[in-house]
Amino acid sequence: MQGSYQMLAEDGHRFDAVIAPFRLAVPGALH
């Protein structure tokens, strides 16, 4: 998974907080 959040700073400036890629899978677990 990866993505970003759009944030709003105290001064009104909007910016993207990037989420680095990561796995949600647990090794050895089945769904």
PDB file with one MODEL, atoms N, CA, C and O in Angstrom:
MODEL        1
ATOM      1  N   MET A   1       0.834  -1.176   0.000  1.00  0.00           N
ATOM      2  CA  MET A   1       0.000   0.000   0.000  1.00  0.00           C
ATOM      3  C   MET A   1       0.877   1.237   0.000  1.00  0.00           C
ATOM      4  O   MET A   1       2.009   1.207   0.482  1.00  0.00           O
ATOM      5  N   GLN A   2       0.358   2.306  -0.534  1.00  0.00           N
ATOM      6  CA  GLN A   2       1.035   3.599  -0.506  1.00  0.00           C
ATOM      7  C   GLN A   2       0.028   4.677  -0.845  1.00  0.00           C
ATOM      8  O   GLN A   2      -1.067   4.378  -1.320  1.00  0.00           O
ATOM      9  N   GLY A   3       0.383   5.912  -0.609  1.00  0.00           N
ATOM     10  CA  GLY A   3      -0.530   7.004  -0.929  1.00  0.00           C
ATOM     11  C   GLY A   3      -0.089   8.297  -0.281  1.00  0.00           C
ATOM     12  O   GLY A   3       1.095   8.501  -0.013  1.00  0.00           O
ATOM     13  N   SER A   4      -1.055   9.174  -0.031  1.00  0.00           N
ATOM     14  CA  SER A   4      -0.744  10.447   0.613  1.00  0.00           C
ATOM     15  C   SER A   4      -1.998  11.002   1.276  1.00  0.00           C
ATOM     16  O   SER A   4      -3.121  10.641   0.926  1.00  0.00           O
ATOM     17  N   TYR A   5      -1.782  11.868   2.219  1.00  0.00           N
ATOM     18  CA  TYR A   5      -2.851  12.619   2.869  1.00  0.00           C
ATOM     19  C   TYR A   5      -2.676  14.080   2.500  1.00  0.00           C
ATOM     20  O   TYR A   5      -1.554  14.585   2.501  1.00  0.00           O
ATOM     21  N   GLN A   6      -3.765  14.767   2.186  1.00  0.00           N
ATOM     22  CA  GLN A   6      -3.678  16.205   1.955  1.00  0.00           C
ATOM     23  C   GLN A   6      -3.881  16.883   3.305  1.00  0.00           C
ATOM     24  O   GLN A   6      -4.900  16.689   3.967  1.00  0.00           O
ATOM     25  N   MET A   7      -2.892  17.681   3.697  1.00  0.00           N
ATOM     26  CA  MET A   7      -2.895  18.326   5.005  1.00  0.00           C
ATOM     27  C   MET A   7      -3.076  19.829   4.853  1.00  0.00           C
ATOM     28  O   MET A   7      -2.807  20.394   3.793  1.00  0.00           O
ATOM     29  N   LEU A   8      -3.532  20.467   5.916  1.00  0.00           N
ATOM     30  CA  LEU A   8      -3.720  21.910   5.946  1.00  0.00           C
ATOM     31  C   LEU A   8      -2.918  22.457   7.123  1.00  0.00           C
ATOM     32  O   LEU A   8      -3.212  22.150   8.278  1.00  0.00           O
ATOM     33  N   ALA A   9      -1.902  23.269   6.822  1.00  0.00           N
ATOM     34  CA  ALA A   9      -1.061  23.860   7.859  1.00  0.00           C
ATOM     35  C   ALA A   9      -1.811  24.982   8.574  1.00  0.00           C
ATOM     36  O   ALA A   9      -2.840  25.457   8.093  1.00  0.00           O
ATOM     37  N   GLU A  10      -1.291  25.397   9.713  1.00  0.00           N
ATOM     38  CA  GLU A  10      -1.922  26.468  10.491  1.00  0.00           C
ATOM     39  C   GLU A  10      -2.021  27.768   9.710  1.00  0.00           C
ATOM     40  O   GLU A  10      -2.933  28.563   9.937  1.00  0.00           O
ATOM     41  N   ASP A  11      -1.072  27.994   8.775  1.00  0.00           N
ATOM     42  CA  ASP A  11      -1.091  29.236   7.987  1.00  0.00           C
ATOM     43  C   ASP A  11      -2.003  29.147   6.764  1.00  0.00           C
ATOM     44  O   ASP A  11      -2.060  30.082   5.966  1.00  0.00           O
ATOM     45  N   GLY A  12      -2.727  28.014   6.610  1.00  0.00           N
ATOM     46  CA  GLY A  12      -3.657  27.849   5.498  1.00  0.00           C
ATOM     47  C   GLY A  12      -3.057  27.193   4.274  1.00  0.00           C
ATOM     48  O   GLY A  12      -3.766  26.939   3.300  1.00  0.00           O
ATOM     49  N   HIS A  13      -1.748  26.910   4.303  1.00  0.00           N
ATOM     50  CA  HIS A  13      -1.060  26.266   3.181  1.00  0.00           C
ATOM     51  C   HIS A  13      -1.409  24.780   3.145  1.00  0.00           C
ATOM     52  O   HIS A  13      -1.325  24.096   4.165  1.00  0.00           O
ATOM     53  N   ARG A  14      -1.800  24.280   1.971  1.00  0.00           N
ATOM     54  CA  ARG A  14      -2.087  22.853   1.801  1.00  0.00           C
ATOM     55  C   ARG A  14      -0.835  22.140   1.295  1.00  0.00           C
ATOM     56  O   ARG A  14      -0.083  22.679   0.483  1.00  0.00           O
ATOM     57  N   PHE A  15      -0.626  20.918   1.790  1.00  0.00           N
ATOM     58  CA  PHE A  15       0.517  20.124   1.346  1.00  0.00           C
ATOM     59  C   PHE A  15       0.163  18.650   1.450  1.00  0.00           C
ATOM     60  O   PHE A  15      -0.736  18.268   2.200  1.00  0.00           O
ATOM     61  N   ASP A  16       0.882  17.821   0.688  1.00  0.00           N
ATOM     62  CA  ASP A  16       0.670  16.378   0.707  1.00  0.00           C
ATOM     63  C   ASP A  16       1.686  15.719   1.633  1.00  0.00           C
ATOM     64  O   ASP A  16       2.888  15.959   1.512  1.00  0.00           O
ATOM     65  N   ALA A  17       1.212  14.899   2.546  1.00  0.00           N
ATOM     66  CA  ALA A  17       2.066  14.080   3.400  1.00  0.00           C
ATOM     67  C   ALA A  17       2.108  12.698   2.752  1.00  0.00           C
ATOM     68  O   ALA A  17       1.120  11.965   2.790  1.00  0.00           O
ATOM     69  N   VAL A  18       3.243  12.343   2.160  1.00  0.00           N
ATOM     70  CA  VAL A  18       3.381  11.103   1.397  1.00  0.00           C
ATOM     71  C   VAL A  18       3.575   9.915   2.338  1.00  0.00           C
ATOM     72  O   VAL A  18       4.355   9.982   3.288  1.00  0.00           O
ATOM     73  N   ILE A  19       2.856   8.828   2.062  1.00  0.00           N
ATOM     74  CA  ILE A  19       2.992   7.574   2.797  1.00  0.00           C
ATOM     75  C   ILE A  19       3.849   6.639   1.947  1.00  0.00           C
ATOM     76  O   ILE A  19       3.466   6.279   0.834  1.00  0.00           O
ATOM     77  N   ALA A  20       4.990   6.254   2.468  1.00  0.00           N
ATOM     78  CA  ALA A  20       5.895   5.355   1.735  1.00  0.00           C
ATOM     79  C   ALA A  20       5.233   3.980   1.555  1.00  0.00           C
ATOM     80  O   ALA A  20       4.403   3.586   2.374  1.00  0.00           O
ATOM     81  N   PRO A  21       5.595   3.245   0.485  1.00  0.00           N
ATOM     82  CA  PRO A  21       5.020   1.912   0.262  1.00  0.00           C
ATOM     83  C   PRO A  21       5.285   0.969   1.442  1.00  0.00           C
ATOM     84  O   PRO A  21       6.375   0.971   2.014  1.00  0.00           O
ATOM     85  N   PHE A  22       4.278   0.166   1.798  1.00  0.00           N
ATOM     86  CA  PHE A  22       4.427  -0.836   2.849  1.00  0.00           C
ATOM     87  C   PHE A  22       3.465  -1.981   2.575  1.00  0.00           C
ATOM     88  O   PHE A  22       2.482  -1.816   1.852  1.00  0.00           O
ATOM     89  N   ARG A  23       3.748  -3.139   3.151  1.00  0.00           N
ATOM     90  CA  ARG A  23       2.908  -4.323   2.968  1.00  0.00           C
ATOM     91  C   ARG A  23       1.952  -4.477   4.140  1.00  0.00           C
ATOM     92  O   ARG A  23       2.305  -4.200   5.286  1.00  0.00           O
ATOM     93  N   LEU A  24       0.733  -4.922   3.838  1.00  0.00           N
ATOM     94  CA  LEU A  24      -0.239  -5.228   4.879  1.00  0.00           C
ATOM     95  C   LEU A  24      -0.253  -6.716   5.210  1.00  0.00           C
ATOM     96  O   LEU A  24      -0.884  -7.131   6.182  1.00  0.00           O
ATOM     97  N   ALA A  25       0.439  -7.518   4.407  1.00  0.00           N
ATOM     98  CA  ALA A  25       0.434  -8.967   4.588  1.00  0.00           C
ATOM     99  C   ALA A  25       1.256  -9.373   5.813  1.00  0.00           C
ATOM    100  O   ALA A  25       2.281  -8.766   6.122  1.00  0.00           O
ATOM    101  N   VAL A  26       0.785 -10.408   6.497  1.00  0.00           N
ATOM    102  CA  VAL A  26       1.519 -10.985   7.614  1.00  0.00           C
ATOM    103  C   VAL A  26       2.151 -12.274   7.098  1.00  0.00           C
ATOM    104  O   VAL A  26       1.435 -13.155   6.622  1.00  0.00           O
ATOM    105  N   PRO A  27       3.474 -12.404   7.182  1.00  0.00           N
ATOM    106  CA  PRO A  27       4.129 -13.615   6.674  1.00  0.00           C
ATOM    107  C   PRO A  27       3.546 -14.880   7.308  1.00  0.00           C
ATOM    108  O   PRO A  27       3.389 -14.955   8.527  1.00  0.00           O
ATOM    109  N   GLY A  28       3.230 -15.867   6.477  1.00  0.00           N
ATOM    110  CA  GLY A  28       2.714 -17.142   6.952  1.00  0.00           C
ATOM    111  C   GLY A  28       1.223 -17.160   7.247  1.00  0.00           C
ATOM    112  O   GLY A  28       0.698 -18.204   7.633  1.00  0.00           O
ATOM    113  N   ALA A  29       0.527 -16.055   7.083  1.00  0.00           N
ATOM    114  CA  ALA A  29      -0.909 -16.001   7.363  1.00  0.00           C
ATOM    115  C   ALA A  29      -1.704 -16.150   6.072  1.00  0.00           C
ATOM    116  O   ALA A  29      -1.302 -15.652   5.020  1.00  0.00           O
ATOM    117  N   LEU A  30      -2.840 -16.842   6.166  1.00  0.00           N
ATOM    118  CA  LEU A  30      -3.738 -16.992   5.031  1.00  0.00           C
ATOM    119  C   LEU A  30      -5.025 -16.243   5.312  1.00  0.00           C
ATOM    120  O   LEU A  30      -5.419 -16.090   6.468  1.00  0.00           O
ATOM    121  N   HIS A  31      -5.680 -15.778   4.264  1.00  0.00           N
ATOM    122  CA  HIS A  31      -6.944 -15.054   4.427  1.00  0.00           C
ATOM    123  C   HIS A  31      -8.094 -16.023   4.489  1.00  0.00           C
ATOM    124  O   HIS A  31      -9.245 -15.607   4.625  1.00  0.00           O
TER     125      HIS A  31
ENDMDL
END
